[in-house]
Amino acid sequence: VTCQDIADFLGSYHDGTLSEAQRAVFEEHLGVCPDCIAYLHSYEMTIKLSKTAGAKAYHPQCANAPEDLIRAIIDARKRST
Ligand SMILES: [Zn+2]
């Protein structure tokens, strides 16, 4: 399993829709790959911030944060491949 696979699985992992076998592989990789742990944390934080921004859309600076974060994650991913 590669870091790219982990990135592809991430949404399903977070939604809890991975099969037991897929999740075992995913978590085994997380156990040996700090980069993917950091990526998972960024992903979860982005989701949390997106929800927060939705609730506080009257703060323009808050509404801008998630998009910047997503760009940063995409850039980081490009650099690692
Ligand atoms: Zn990895």
Coordinates of N, CA, C and O and ligand atoms in Angstrom, one line a residue:
V1 N 0.9 -1.2 0.0 CA 0.0 0.0 0.0 C 0.9 1.2 0.0 O 1.9 1.3 0.7
T2 N 0.5 2.2 -0.8 CA 1.3 3.4 -0.9 C 0.6 4.6 -0.2 O -0.6 4.5 0.1
C3 N 1.3 5.7 -0.1 CA 0.7 6.9 0.5 C -0.4 7.4 -0.4 O -1.4 8.0 0.1
Q4 N -0.3 7.2 -1.7 CA -1.4 7.6 -2.6 C -2.6 6.8 -2.3 O -3.7 7.4 -2.3
D5 N -2.5 5.5 -2.0 CA -3.6 4.7 -1.7 C -4.3 5.2 -0.4 O -5.5 5.3 -0.3
I6 N -3.5 5.6 0.5 CA -4.0 6.1 1.8 C -4.8 7.4 1.5 O -5.9 7.6 2.1
A7 N -4.2 8.3 0.7 CA -4.9 9.5 0.4 C -6.3 9.2 -0.3 O -7.3 9.9 0.0
D8 N -6.3 8.2 -1.1 CA -7.6 7.8 -1.8 C -8.6 7.2 -0.8 O -9.8 7.4 -1.0
F9 N -8.1 6.5 0.2 CA -8.9 5.8 1.2 C -9.5 6.8 2.2 O -10.4 6.5 2.9
L10 N -8.8 8.0 2.3 CA -9.0 8.8 3.5 C -10.5 9.2 3.7 O -11.0 9.1 4.8
G11 N -11.2 9.6 2.6 CA -12.6 10.0 2.7 C -13.4 8.8 3.2 O -14.2 9.0 4.1
S12 N -13.2 7.6 2.7 CA -14.0 6.5 3.1 C -13.6 6.1 4.6 O -14.5 5.7 5.3
Y13 N -12.4 6.2 4.9 CA -11.9 5.9 6.3 C -12.7 6.8 7.2 O -13.2 6.4 8.3
H14 N -12.7 8.1 6.9 CA -13.3 9.1 7.8 C -14.8 8.8 7.9 O -15.4 9.0 8.9
D15 N -15.4 8.4 6.8 CA -16.9 8.1 6.8 C -17.2 6.8 7.4 O -18.4 6.5 7.7
G16 N -16.2 6.0 7.7 CA -16.4 4.7 8.3 C -17.0 3.7 7.3 O -17.6 2.7 7.7
T17 N -16.7 3.9 6.0 CA -17.3 3.0 4.9 C -16.2 2.0 4.4 O -16.5 1.3 3.5
L18 N -15.0 2.0 4.9 CA -14.0 1.0 4.5 C -14.4 -0.4 5.1 O -15.0 -0.5 6.2
S19 N -14.1 -1.4 4.3 CA -14.2 -2.8 4.8 C -13.2 -3.0 5.9 O -12.3 -2.2 6.1
E20 N -13.5 -4.0 6.7 CA -12.6 -4.3 7.8 C -11.1 -4.5 7.3 O -10.2 -4.0 7.9
A21 N -11.0 -5.3 6.2 CA -9.7 -5.5 5.7 C -9.0 -4.3 5.2 O -7.8 -4.0 5.4
Q22 N -9.7 -3.4 4.5 CA -9.2 -2.1 4.1 C -8.7 -1.3 5.2 O -7.7 -0.6 5.2
R23 N -9.6 -1.3 6.3 CA -9.2 -0.4 7.4 C -8.0 -0.9 8.1 O -7.1 -0.2 8.6
A24 N -7.8 -2.3 8.2 CA -6.6 -2.9 8.8 C -5.4 -2.4 8.0 O -4.4 -2.0 8.7
V25 N -5.5 -2.5 6.7 CA -4.3 -2.1 5.9 C -4.0 -0.6 6.1 O -2.9 -0.2 6.2
F26 N -5.1 0.2 6.1 CA -5.0 1.7 6.3 C -4.3 2.0 7.6 O -3.3 2.7 7.7
E27 N -4.7 1.3 8.7 CA -4.2 1.6 10.0 C -2.8 1.1 10.2 O -2.0 1.7 10.9
E28 N -2.5 0.0 9.5 CA -1.1 -0.6 9.5 C -0.2 0.4 8.9 O 0.9 0.7 9.4
H29 N -0.6 1.0 7.8 CA 0.2 2.0 7.1 C 0.4 3.3 8.0 O 1.5 3.8 8.1
L30 N -0.7 3.7 8.6 CA -0.6 4.8 9.6 C 0.4 4.6 10.7 O 1.1 5.5 11.1
G31 N 0.5 3.3 11.1 CA 1.4 2.9 12.1 C 2.9 3.1 11.8 O 3.7 3.3 12.7
V32 N 3.2 3.1 10.5 CA 4.6 3.2 10.1 C 4.9 4.5 9.3 O 6.0 4.7 8.8
C33 N 3.9 5.3 9.0 CA 4.1 6.5 8.1 C 3.6 7.8 8.8 O 2.4 8.1 8.7
P34 N 4.5 8.5 9.4 CA 4.1 9.8 10.1 C 3.5 10.8 9.1 O 2.6 11.6 9.5
D35 N 3.9 10.8 7.8 CA 3.4 11.7 6.8 C 1.9 11.5 6.7 O 1.1 12.5 6.6
C36 N 1.5 10.2 6.6 CA 0.0 10.0 6.4 C -0.8 10.3 7.7 O -1.9 10.7 7.6
I37 N -0.2 10.1 8.9 CA -0.8 10.6 10.1 C -1.1 12.1 10.0 O -2.2 12.6 10.3
A38 N 0.0 12.8 9.6 CA -0.2 14.3 9.6 C -1.2 14.6 8.5 O -2.0 15.6 8.7
Y39 N -1.2 13.9 7.4 CA -2.2 14.2 6.4 C -3.6 13.9 6.9 O -4.6 14.7 6.6
L40 N -3.8 12.8 7.6 CA -5.1 12.5 8.2 C -5.6 13.6 9.1 O -6.7 14.0 9.1
H41 N -4.7 14.1 10.0 CA -5.0 15.1 10.9 C -5.4 16.4 10.2 O -6.4 17.1 10.5
S42 N -4.7 16.7 9.1 CA -5.0 17.9 8.3 C -6.4 17.8 7.7 O -7.2 18.7 7.7
Y43 N -6.7 16.6 7.2 CA -8.0 16.3 6.6 C -9.1 16.5 7.6 O -10.1 17.2 7.3
E44 N -8.9 15.9 8.8 CA -10.0 16.0 9.8 C -10.1 17.5 10.3 O -11.2 17.9 10.5
M45 N -9.0 18.2 10.4 CA -9.1 19.6 10.8 C -9.8 20.4 9.7 O -10.6 21.3 10.0
T46 N -9.5 20.1 8.4 CA -10.2 20.8 7.4 C -11.7 20.6 7.4 O -12.5 21.6 7.2
I47 N -12.1 19.4 7.7 CA -13.6 19.1 7.8 C -14.2 19.9 9.0 O -15.2 20.6 8.8
K48 N -13.5 19.9 10.1 CA -14.0 20.7 11.3 C -14.1 22.1 11.0 O -15.1 22.8 11.3
L49 N -13.0 22.7 10.3 CA -13.0 24.1 10.0 C -14.1 24.4 9.0 O -14.7 25.5 9.1
S50 N -14.3 23.5 8.1 CA -15.4 23.8 7.1 C -16.7 23.9 7.8 O -17.5 24.8 7.4
K51 N -17.0 23.0 8.7 CA -18.2 23.1 9.4 C -18.3 24.4 10.2 O -19.4 25.1 10.3
T52 N -17.2 24.7 10.9 CA -17.2 26.0 11.7 C -17.4 27.2 10.8 O -18.2 28.1 11.1
A53 N -16.8 27.2 9.7 CA -16.9 28.3 8.7 C -18.3 28.5 8.2 O -18.8 29.6 8.1
G54 N -19.0 27.3 8.0 CA -20.3 27.3 7.6 C -21.2 28.0 8.6 O -22.1 28.8 8.2
A55 N -21.0 27.7 9.9 CA -21.8 28.3 10.9 C -21.5 29.8 11.1 O -22.3 30.5 11.7
K56 N -20.3 30.2 10.7 CA -19.8 31.6 11.0 C -19.5 32.3 9.7 O -18.5 33.0 9.5
A57 N -20.4 32.1 8.7 CA -20.1 32.6 7.4 C -20.2 34.2 7.4 O -19.7 34.8 6.4
Y58 N -20.7 34.8 8.4 CA -20.7 36.2 8.5 C -19.3 36.8 8.8 O -19.1 38.0 8.8
H59 N -18.3 35.9 9.2 CA -16.9 36.4 9.3 C -16.2 36.0 8.0 O -15.9 34.9 7.8
P60 N -16.0 37.0 7.2 CA -15.3 36.7 5.9 C -14.0 36.0 6.1 O -13.6 35.1 5.3
Q61 N -13.2 36.4 7.1 CA -11.9 35.7 7.3 C -12.0 34.3 7.7 O -11.1 33.5 7.3
C62 N -13.1 33.9 8.3 CA -13.3 32.5 8.7 C -13.7 31.7 7.4 O -13.3 30.6 7.2
A63 N -14.6 32.3 6.6 CA -15.0 31.6 5.4 C -13.9 31.3 4.5 O -13.9 30.4 3.7
N64 N -12.8 32.1 4.5 CA -11.7 31.9 3.6 C -10.7 30.8 4.1 O -10.0 30.3 3.3
A65 N -10.7 30.5 5.4 CA -9.7 29.6 6.0 C -9.7 28.2 5.3 O -8.7 27.8 5.0
P66 N -10.9 27.6 5.2 CA -10.8 26.2 4.7 C -10.3 26.1 3.3 O -9.5 25.2 3.0
E67 N -10.6 27.0 2.5 CA -10.1 26.9 1.1 C -8.6 27.0 1.1 O -7.9 26.3 0.4
D68 N -8.0 27.9 1.9 CA -6.6 28.0 2.0 C -6.0 26.7 2.5 O -4.9 26.3 2.0
L69 N -6.6 26.1 3.5 CA -6.1 24.9 4.1 C -6.1 23.8 3.0 O -5.2 23.0 2.9
I70 N -7.2 23.7 2.3 CA -7.3 22.7 1.3 C -6.2 22.8 0.2 O -5.6 21.9 -0.2
R71 N -6.0 24.1 -0.1 CA -4.9 24.4 -1.1 C -3.5 23.9 -0.5 O -2.7 23.3 -1.2
A72 N -3.3 24.2 0.8 CA -2.1 23.8 1.4 C -1.9 22.3 1.4 O -0.8 21.8 1.2
I73 N -3.0 21.6 1.7 CA -2.9 20.1 1.7 C -2.6 19.6 0.3 O -1.8 18.7 0.1
I74 N -3.3 20.2 -0.7 CA -3.1 19.8 -2.1 C -1.6 20.0 -2.5 O -1.0 19.2 -3.1
D75 N -1.1 21.2 -2.1 CA 0.3 21.5 -2.4 C 1.2 20.5 -1.7 O 2.2 20.1 -2.4
A76 N 1.0 20.2 -0.5 CA 1.8 19.3 0.3 C 1.8 17.9 -0.4 O 2.8 17.2 -0.5
R77 N 0.6 17.6 -0.9 CA 0.5 16.3 -1.6 C 1.3 16.2 -2.9 O 1.9 15.3 -3.2
K78 N 1.3 17.3 -3.6 CA 2.0 17.4 -4.9 C 3.5 17.3 -4.6 O 4.2 16.6 -5.3
R79 N 4.0 17.9 -3.5 CA 5.4 17.9 -3.2 C 5.8 16.5 -2.8 O 7.0 16.1 -3.1
S80 N 5.0 15.7 -2.2 CA 5.4 14.4 -1.7 C 5.3 13.3 -2.8 O 5.7 12.2 -2.6
T81 N 4.7 13.6 -4.0 CA 4.7 12.6 -5.0 C 5.7 12.8 -6.1 O 6.4 13.8 -6.1
Ligands
ZN1 ZN 2.1 7.1 4.0

